């Protein structure tokens, strides 16, 4: 009992620490990446290559005046960023990061290194918690008592609900192929075997449609360009967080980056084999764990970079275009994918 | 042991937030309090072994239905009730009295009942529920899809602006 | 030791009564819909509790259906409210008596 | 190939659906390709199936297509059944049907594109319905086809629906058929109640297992089935629709009269022979209705002047023969006559169509004459078919008709079921009908093809032989009329050697009821000679009356001497008028009364009264309707709490 609690606590600490560090790194990556794409230098003064820039930013935000505007709804105004960060953090607990299946620490099996390995509803939990993220934005938008932020909140609530459908449908395709709601089962199914000896049996191959839908929907769910209509600087100044400053503003920023990490981790886990890597059958125990973590990290890094890349490459959608894409583009595609998976499974084309 | 403590905690929180949800003047607060109550109910589901329902409860109610409420509240500019002009004081009194009678009566009746320990065992996993849904309840399940479609079309027709 | 079924049911009964009170007392259409949601959820909770009492899953299936119906109901209800609000700039149900004899 | 049995009805259905869906936009070429093509494919499928089936020694092949009705104890499958009986039916239904399709290309080419497409759509639908009827493995599937041919006959008879008499004829056919169908439907219900199944195999097995148990039920079921057959096969008293059905285009008449529709009744009786053979009463009724109809229709036939009407009454009469055979226990004999009749009657109708075509639409034989010179192909094919119909050896009709008369006589002489005297009377009726048949058919031949032309010179100038698409079917059918009789050569003719392939083939599903004392070979030869002699006598009488210098003299004299009799025969014994007075008009009055008396006063009055009281009640109760949602909710919750309290306390 105590050993379990201790192991869980360590897991939580390690994962939360990693994620928060990643947030800081991503901030740097984003700014340097933007500069790279736009052919300029970006922050390069603090530390080697400007690597310490996030630390400086954090210090600056911490020491700025924590301003609360006069006519806001104070309780909700405070609650909104908290909800955003909590939800973003909570979603990590079911994602398997590495192969600890034959390792026990103090009699506690490590499994997939998830925080909550026994949660039978797995992905469903993730979707459920993820669907709460919208409250942070909507409440921030409403409680700020500012028409720009209200518009941002309104937009994001409609946007998130719309894209959640396609996202869930895309996930369903994977779950249908897996036959389980658990993410470690999803990963296990994709590992170890190959088509034609070279193509790993990742879900992305048979379900390329679902993968595309999922990636696009996840961009919308994280409010990233080209779907960042909730902030839309050029139209709404800064959208839902226009009235926020200091650490409360930082909370929204952090939650956005954490959501990016979650989203990337999910893409990797659902469609790109999670922590599996070719040739992993030759390893076991701690080396396997280390290699699997590395594999996961590389895949994760790619998709994190994709987020940055897309952000600085594509212009923002107009709102009606966004809705049209969601309902008339992604939703039918996701349904098609689901039907295809069902038929393929019934026919035995996918095992 | 821990489950018991959790239940009484969520019960108290759930009832209190439900009271806030129906009594507070601000509609946004109403909705948010109801989210809390529904969360408490989800936890109760989990305690009752219905883990799929618990997740679905959050996903459907907190994640979709109440967001829709919030959306409408904001769309309508969070209209508060007019402070004056209650033309039916009788309604308020009778309503409260009836609800009170219902609550008190059911507590009084239920508290006096002694039931055997629950049979338990049946775990509400997604698989078990799914087998029921596409097995004996297939017709209802299909029918629900028709209902949802009808509701969707109906809602669209209601709010569609005539050009 | 598990929590007895009666306690769950009492919890549900309380929530139901509160929801009913909300429906009866509030004049804002949104609050009334919220009250209805609360009542539905209370009924759901009671269903699940009784289902566990009998060791059956059917109750949970019903709850699932109730959720779906509730979603449909909310969609239509809120659409009605929006339509009503557009018409008379208010969602006070006491003012909705044009259909009276 | 047998697994593709469903293709046989499905192909014409597909053709019909394509034509109904796209017929408005098709040209004649496309329509022909689809309409005739689907019939041709069906014929090819049947040919392939029959070739395979020929090696199976008459086994019954049942093919389940899909579960159709499943409600409680009632399960009805859409199942098809191929056995010798349906195989025989299939062979000529598709062959004659296809030939008529081909013939229609020429006959209907003057129609507009739309009417042309509509016509072929109906024809295909007709084929589908008839094939379903033939192949159905149970009464209900058979009933689909049964109703289907009824519907199609309505559509086709009323094809020129802008002409009032065509529309009326269509409606008449439909309504009269409905009367029979009602009997059929009741029979199905009754059979289901008694046997618990409507499957032919199932019913036969139940009857074979325990005949006494169902003894009480077989007679009413058999009689109700026969009511259906009487309607569909135009027997007394429901024959009246068939002569009127001439209003349709001639290929339709041929299709309805020769191959399909009217033979359905005979087919059904034979199909259900396992029921009939257990009910002597029903057998006698079938035979009596058939025999009386045969003579009755033949007497009407002698005084008709419309060439198609003559053929129509001849059909009624020949159908009577078929029922006479079935009623005498010669089920295979009845079907054999159906088979041969299909060829010569189709040939006669198409020949009549060719004549009408040649005479620019003229149907009255009094305005024809001498056509043999101008349209020799039509004349010779018509002649062959006529000889077949009259029962002149060695043409097809001789074998089948002789078989029937022989069996009826045997039934009488052998005292079948104790009704020997009745069967002997029926035999005499049959002989008389054979005499009249020969008479009126040669009357038609002489009036049409011999003597001088009695129409206008302009018409005479216009007379021409029909195109190949019309004459080739005639030749094929004439050849069939000449030779198909050899399939069922009676035992007596071959001096006891069993060469009757047809009867042996059908023996498994429709065995002939044998009488105890079969007539001797000598007796049978005497019978054959009698029937041939009777036919020849009829021909000679017709020659005396309508050929040569004294043509038409004798008939006119008879008509002058007995004007009442002549008028009665020429006006078809006033049956239509009698029906009009006895059935149609009282029904009209009843309908009028239902409208004015019952509907307007009683029903509307009750409704208005209830509406009135509802209104008063509403006026009083509306004070409860405050229009306030919360108020309603309060009432609801109050009621719920009260109900709960009442339940608990």
mmCIF file of N, CA, C and O in Angstrom, chain D residues 138 140 217 236 359 394 403 442:
data_model
loop_
_atom_site.group_PDB
_atom_site.id
_atom_site.type_symbol
_atom_site.label_atom_id
_atom_site.label_comp_id
_atom_site.label_asym_id
_atom_site.label_seq_id
_atom_site.Cartn_x
_atom_site.Cartn_y
_atom_site.Cartn_z
ATOM 1 N N UNK D 138 -44.923 -21.805 -51.870
ATOM 2 C CA UNK D 138 -46.031 -21.840 -50.932
ATOM 3 C C UNK D 138 -47.154 -20.961 -51.458
ATOM 4 O O UNK D 138 -46.986 -20.222 -52.430
ATOM 5 N N UNK D 140 -48.521 -18.374 -50.317
ATOM 6 C CA UNK D 140 -48.415 -16.922 -50.201
ATOM 7 C C UNK D 140 -47.563 -16.347 -51.324
ATOM 8 O O UNK D 140 -47.916 -15.327 -51.919
ATOM 9 N N UNK D 217 -61.671 -30.448 -43.373
ATOM 10 C CA UNK D 217 -61.202 -29.151 -43.869
ATOM 11 C C UNK D 217 -60.932 -29.145 -45.363
ATOM 12 O O UNK D 217 -61.000 -28.093 -45.992
ATOM 13 N N UNK D 236 -67.417 -20.128 -65.397
ATOM 14 C CA UNK D 236 -68.737 -19.728 -64.910
ATOM 15 C C UNK D 236 -68.685 -19.645 -63.390
ATOM 16 O O UNK D 236 -68.121 -20.534 -62.757
ATOM 17 N N UNK D 359 -55.708 -5.588 -91.802
ATOM 18 C CA UNK D 359 -56.944 -4.895 -92.157
ATOM 19 C C UNK D 359 -57.027 -3.527 -91.508
ATOM 20 O O UNK D 359 -58.133 -3.012 -91.280
ATOM 21 N N UNK D 394 -52.824 -35.049 -86.740
ATOM 22 C CA UNK D 394 -51.976 -35.325 -85.561
ATOM 23 C C UNK D 394 -51.576 -34.055 -84.836
ATOM 24 O O UNK D 394 -50.521 -34.013 -84.224
ATOM 25 N N UNK D 403 -57.227 -37.000 -74.728
ATOM 26 C CA UNK D 403 -56.846 -37.480 -73.394
ATOM 27 C C UNK D 403 -57.913 -37.084 -72.373
ATOM 28 O O UNK D 403 -58.369 -37.900 -71.563
ATOM 29 N N UNK D 442 -63.891 -22.987 -87.592
ATOM 30 C CA UNK D 442 -63.849 -22.968 -89.051
ATOM 31 C C UNK D 442 -64.756 -21.897 -89.616
ATOM 32 O O UNK D 442 -64.497 -21.353 -90.685
#
